[in-house]
Short mmCIF file of C-alpha atoms in Angstrom, two decimals:
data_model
loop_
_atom_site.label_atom_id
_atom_site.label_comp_id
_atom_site.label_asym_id
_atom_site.label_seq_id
_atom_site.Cartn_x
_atom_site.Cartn_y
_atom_site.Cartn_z
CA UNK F 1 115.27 94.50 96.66
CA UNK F 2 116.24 96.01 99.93
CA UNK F 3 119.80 96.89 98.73
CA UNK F 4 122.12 98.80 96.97
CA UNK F 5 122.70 97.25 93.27
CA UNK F 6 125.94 98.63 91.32
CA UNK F 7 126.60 97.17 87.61
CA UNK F 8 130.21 97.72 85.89
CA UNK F 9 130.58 97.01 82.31
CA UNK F 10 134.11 96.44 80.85
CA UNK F 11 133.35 96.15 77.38
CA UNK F 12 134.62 98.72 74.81
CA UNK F 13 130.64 99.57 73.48
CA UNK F 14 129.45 102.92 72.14
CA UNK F 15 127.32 105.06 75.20
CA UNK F 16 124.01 104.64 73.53
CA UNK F 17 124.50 100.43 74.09
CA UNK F 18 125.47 100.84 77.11
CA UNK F 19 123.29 103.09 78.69
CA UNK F 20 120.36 99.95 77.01
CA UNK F 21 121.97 97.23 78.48
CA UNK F 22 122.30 99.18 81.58
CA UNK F 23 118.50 100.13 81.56
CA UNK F 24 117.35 96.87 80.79
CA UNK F 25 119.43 95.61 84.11
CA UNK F 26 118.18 97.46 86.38
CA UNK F 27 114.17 97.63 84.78
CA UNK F 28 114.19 93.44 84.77
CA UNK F 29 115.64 94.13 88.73
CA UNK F 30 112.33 96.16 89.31
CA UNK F 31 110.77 93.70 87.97
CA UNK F 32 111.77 91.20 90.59
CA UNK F 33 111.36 93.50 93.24
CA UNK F 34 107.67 94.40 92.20
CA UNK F 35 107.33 90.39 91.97
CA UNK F 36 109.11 89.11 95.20
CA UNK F 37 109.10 91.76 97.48
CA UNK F 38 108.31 90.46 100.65
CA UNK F 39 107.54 93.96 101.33
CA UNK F 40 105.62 95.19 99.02
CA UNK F 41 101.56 93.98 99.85
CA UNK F 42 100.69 94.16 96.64
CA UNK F 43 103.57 91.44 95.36
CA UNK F 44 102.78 88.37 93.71
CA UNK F 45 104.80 86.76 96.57
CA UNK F 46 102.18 88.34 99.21
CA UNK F 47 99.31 87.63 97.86
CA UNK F 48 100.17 84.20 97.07
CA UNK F 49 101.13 83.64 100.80
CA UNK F 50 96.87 85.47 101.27
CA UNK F 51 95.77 82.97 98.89
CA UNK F 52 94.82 85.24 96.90
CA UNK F 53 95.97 84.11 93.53
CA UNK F 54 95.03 80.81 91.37
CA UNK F 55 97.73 78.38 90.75
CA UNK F 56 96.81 79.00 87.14
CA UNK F 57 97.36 82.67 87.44
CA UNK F 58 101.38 82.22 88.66
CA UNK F 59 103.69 84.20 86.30
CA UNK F 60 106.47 81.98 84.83
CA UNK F 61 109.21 83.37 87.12
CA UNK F 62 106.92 82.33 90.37
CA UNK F 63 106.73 78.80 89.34
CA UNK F 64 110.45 78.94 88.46
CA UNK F 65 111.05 80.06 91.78
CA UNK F 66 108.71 77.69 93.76
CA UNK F 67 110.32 74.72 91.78
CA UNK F 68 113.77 75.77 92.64
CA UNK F 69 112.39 76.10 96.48
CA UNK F 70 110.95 72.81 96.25
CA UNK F 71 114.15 71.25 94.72
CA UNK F 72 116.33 73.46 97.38
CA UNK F 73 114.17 72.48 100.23
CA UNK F 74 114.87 68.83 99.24
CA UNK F 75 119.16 69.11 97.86
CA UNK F 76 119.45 70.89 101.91
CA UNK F 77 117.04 68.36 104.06
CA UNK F 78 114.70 71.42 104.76
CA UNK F 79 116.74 73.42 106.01
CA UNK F 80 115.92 75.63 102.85
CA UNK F 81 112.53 76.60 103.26
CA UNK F 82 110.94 79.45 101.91
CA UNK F 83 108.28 78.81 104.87
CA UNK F 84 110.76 78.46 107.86
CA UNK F 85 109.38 82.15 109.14
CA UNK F 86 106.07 81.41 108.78
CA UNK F 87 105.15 83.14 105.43
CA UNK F 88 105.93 82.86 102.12
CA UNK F 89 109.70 84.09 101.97
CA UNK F 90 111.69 83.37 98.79
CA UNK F 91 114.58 85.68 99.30
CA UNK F 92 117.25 83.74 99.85
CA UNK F 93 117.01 82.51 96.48
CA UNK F 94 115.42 85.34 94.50
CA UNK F 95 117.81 87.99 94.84
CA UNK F 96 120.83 85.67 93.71
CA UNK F 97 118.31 84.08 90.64
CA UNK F 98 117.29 87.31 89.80
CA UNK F 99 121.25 88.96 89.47
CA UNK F 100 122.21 85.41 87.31
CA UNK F 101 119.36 86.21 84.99
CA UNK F 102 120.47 89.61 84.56
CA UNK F 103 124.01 88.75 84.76
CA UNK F 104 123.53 85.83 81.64
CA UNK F 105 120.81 88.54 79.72
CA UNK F 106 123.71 91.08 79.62
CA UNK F 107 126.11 88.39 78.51
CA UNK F 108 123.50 87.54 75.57
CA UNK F 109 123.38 90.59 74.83
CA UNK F 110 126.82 91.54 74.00
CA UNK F 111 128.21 92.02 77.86
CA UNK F 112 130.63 89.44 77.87
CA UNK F 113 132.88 91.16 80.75
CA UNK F 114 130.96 93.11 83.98
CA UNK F 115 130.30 92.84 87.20
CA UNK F 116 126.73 93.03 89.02
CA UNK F 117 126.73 93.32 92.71
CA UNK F 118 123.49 93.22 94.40
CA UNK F 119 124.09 93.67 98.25
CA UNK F 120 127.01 90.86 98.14
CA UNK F 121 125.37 88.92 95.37
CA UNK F 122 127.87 89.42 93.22
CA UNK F 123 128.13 87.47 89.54
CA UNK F 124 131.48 88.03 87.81
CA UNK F 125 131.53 87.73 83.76
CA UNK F 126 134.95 87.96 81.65
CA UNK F 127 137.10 90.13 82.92
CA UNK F 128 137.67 93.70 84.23
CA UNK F 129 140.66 94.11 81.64
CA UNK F 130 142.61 91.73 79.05
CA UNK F 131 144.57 89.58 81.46
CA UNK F 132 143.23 90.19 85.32
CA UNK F 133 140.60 88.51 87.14
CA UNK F 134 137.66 90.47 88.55
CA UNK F 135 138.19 91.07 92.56
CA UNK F 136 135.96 91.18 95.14
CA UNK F 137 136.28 91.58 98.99
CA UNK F 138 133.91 89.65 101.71
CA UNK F 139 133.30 91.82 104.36
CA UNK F 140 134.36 91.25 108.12
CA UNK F 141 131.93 90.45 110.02
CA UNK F 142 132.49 92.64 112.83
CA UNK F 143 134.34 95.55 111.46
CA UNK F 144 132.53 97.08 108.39
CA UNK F 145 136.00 98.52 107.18
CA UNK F 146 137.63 95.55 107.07
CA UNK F 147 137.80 92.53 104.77
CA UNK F 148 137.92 88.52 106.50
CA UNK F 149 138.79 87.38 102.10
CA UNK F 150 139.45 88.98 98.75
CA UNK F 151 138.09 86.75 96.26
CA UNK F 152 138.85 86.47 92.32
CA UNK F 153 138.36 84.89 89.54
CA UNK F 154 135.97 84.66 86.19
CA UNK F 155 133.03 83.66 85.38
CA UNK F 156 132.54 83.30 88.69
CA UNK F 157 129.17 83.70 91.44
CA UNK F 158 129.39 84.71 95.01
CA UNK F 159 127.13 84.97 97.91
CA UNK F 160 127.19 86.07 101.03
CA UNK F 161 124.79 85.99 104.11
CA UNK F 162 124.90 86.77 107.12
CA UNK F 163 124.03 87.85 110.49
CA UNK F 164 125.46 91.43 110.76
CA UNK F 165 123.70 93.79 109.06
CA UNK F 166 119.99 92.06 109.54
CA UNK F 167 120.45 90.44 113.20
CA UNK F 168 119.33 86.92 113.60
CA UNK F 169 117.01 86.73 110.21
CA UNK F 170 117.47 82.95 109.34
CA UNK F 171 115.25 81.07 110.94
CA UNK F 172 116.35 77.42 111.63
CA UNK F 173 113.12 75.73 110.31
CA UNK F 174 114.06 72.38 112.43
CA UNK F 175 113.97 74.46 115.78
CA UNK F 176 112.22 77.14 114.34
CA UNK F 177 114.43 79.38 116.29
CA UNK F 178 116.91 82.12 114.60
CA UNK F 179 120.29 80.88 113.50
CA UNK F 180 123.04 82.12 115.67
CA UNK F 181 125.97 80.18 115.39
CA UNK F 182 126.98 81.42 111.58
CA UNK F 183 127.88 85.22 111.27
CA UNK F 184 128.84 84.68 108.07
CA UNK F 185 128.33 82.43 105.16
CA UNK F 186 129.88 82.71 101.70
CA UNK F 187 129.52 80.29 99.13
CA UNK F 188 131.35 80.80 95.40
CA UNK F 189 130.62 78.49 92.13
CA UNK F 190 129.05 78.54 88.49
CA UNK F 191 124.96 79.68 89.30
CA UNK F 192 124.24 82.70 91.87
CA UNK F 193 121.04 81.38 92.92
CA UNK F 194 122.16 78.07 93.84
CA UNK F 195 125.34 79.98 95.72
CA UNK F 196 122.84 82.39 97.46
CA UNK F 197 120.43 79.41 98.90
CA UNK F 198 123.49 77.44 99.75
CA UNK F 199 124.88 80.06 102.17
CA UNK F 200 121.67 80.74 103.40
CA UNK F 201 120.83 76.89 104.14
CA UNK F 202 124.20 76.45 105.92
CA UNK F 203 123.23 79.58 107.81
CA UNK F 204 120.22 78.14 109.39
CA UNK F 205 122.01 74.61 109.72
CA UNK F 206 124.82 76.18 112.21
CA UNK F 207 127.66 74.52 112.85
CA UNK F 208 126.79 71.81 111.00
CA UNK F 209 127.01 73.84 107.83
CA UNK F 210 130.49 73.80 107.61
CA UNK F 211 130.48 70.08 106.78
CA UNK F 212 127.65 69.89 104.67
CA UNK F 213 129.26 73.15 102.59
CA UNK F 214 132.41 71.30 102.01
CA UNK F 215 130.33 68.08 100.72
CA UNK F 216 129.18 70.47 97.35
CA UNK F 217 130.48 69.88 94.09
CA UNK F 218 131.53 73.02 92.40
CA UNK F 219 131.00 75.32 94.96
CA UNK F 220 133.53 76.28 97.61
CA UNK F 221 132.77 78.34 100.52
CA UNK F 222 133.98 80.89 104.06
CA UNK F 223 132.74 80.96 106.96
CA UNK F 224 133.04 82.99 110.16
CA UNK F 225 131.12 81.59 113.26
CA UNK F 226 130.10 83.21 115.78
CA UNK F 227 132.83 82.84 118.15
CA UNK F 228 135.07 84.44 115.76
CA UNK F 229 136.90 81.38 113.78
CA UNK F 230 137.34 82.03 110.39
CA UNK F 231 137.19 78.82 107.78
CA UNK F 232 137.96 78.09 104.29
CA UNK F 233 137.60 75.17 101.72
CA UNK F 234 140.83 74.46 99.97
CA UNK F 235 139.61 75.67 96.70
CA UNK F 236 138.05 78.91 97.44
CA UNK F 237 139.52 81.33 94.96
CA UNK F 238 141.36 83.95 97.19
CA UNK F 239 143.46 86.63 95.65
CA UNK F 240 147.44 85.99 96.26
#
């Protein structure tokens, strides 16, 4: 997936389960990478973008994920669009689908407190221990050792994207120009693939983003632009 991917389990299980549920993450991760990559030529992503797969022949999981791009592209007035490059680009959706589907497998499976980070796609279960709240910082923009927000809470999805790491990667579809006026876009709430292409949409929207963010039900977001404000909704769940 083009990241790092750490997993912390906080439930009292013998080794043997959770060395399974830990194998079974990261295989059904592979999976997604083998699947999505955009990367990879041999992906189904790629060669659907070469035409060189039947609409019959989609695996369930592509026509999950082109019905969530379809629904995304429509919920953000385009500016969600797994075309806006181009080619066939799922990613801002995938990775955070494919960590809630891992996240809500180990959950199912008897992991009813961890915590799955995938590059800053981060899905919270439970808790780290009886009585705290999982805690997790959101990067500063400009300075890689600092934090902008330390989020916490349970049960909880966050997202973050951004301009730092990748350079101008977004692509406003309207303009069809990069994004530059977002350096950072974090979005929390209940479903990590819904979080993920929110911050990415309100990436490529710009300033405009701010507003639309703070129209969402159950998600609450932070944003650094690129002049250097920092900006909140009320709700966000920072640490005290």
């Amino acid at each position: 997936m083009g990241t790092a991917i750490s997993l912390l389990i906080a439930d009292e299980l013998p080794v043997p389960a959770l060395e399974r549920l830990a194998d079974d993450t990261f295989a059904w991760l592979r999976e997604v990478d083998a699947r999505f990559s955009t990367y990879r030529p041999d992906s189904e992503v790629n060669r659907l973008d070469r035409g060189e797969i039947d609409p019959g022949a989609y695996s369930c999981d592509l026509r999950q994920v082109l019905a969530a791009g379809a629904d995304l592209w429509r919920a953000t007035d385009g500016y969600f669009d797994g075309y806006a490059t181009g080619r066939l680009d799922p990613s801002g959706y995938v990775k955070g689908w494919s960590v809630q589907v891992a996240s809500d497998r180990l959950a199912a499976a008897g992991s009813v407190n961890h915590c799955l980070n995938a590059g800053g796609d981060v899905s919270m279960r439970g808790r780290p221990s009886p009585g705290q709240e999982w805690r997790i910082g959101i990067r500063h923009p400009w300075e890689a050792d600092r934090l902008c927000w330390v989020l916490t809470g349970t049960d909880l999805a966050v997202a973050t994207s951004g301009t730092y790491e990748r350079g101008y990667h977004v692509v406003d579809p309207r303009r069809g120009t990069p994004a530059t006026e977002l350096r950072s876009v974090t979005v929390t709430g209940p479903d990590l693939g819904l979080a993920d292409a929110y911050a990415t949409a309100a990436l490529a929207m710009g300033l405009p983003g701010v507003d639309w963010l703070a129209g969402l039900d159950w998600y609450e977001s932070a944003v650094v632009t690129e002049d250097g404000r920092a900006l909140r909704s009320a709700r966000l769940p920072v640490a005290a």
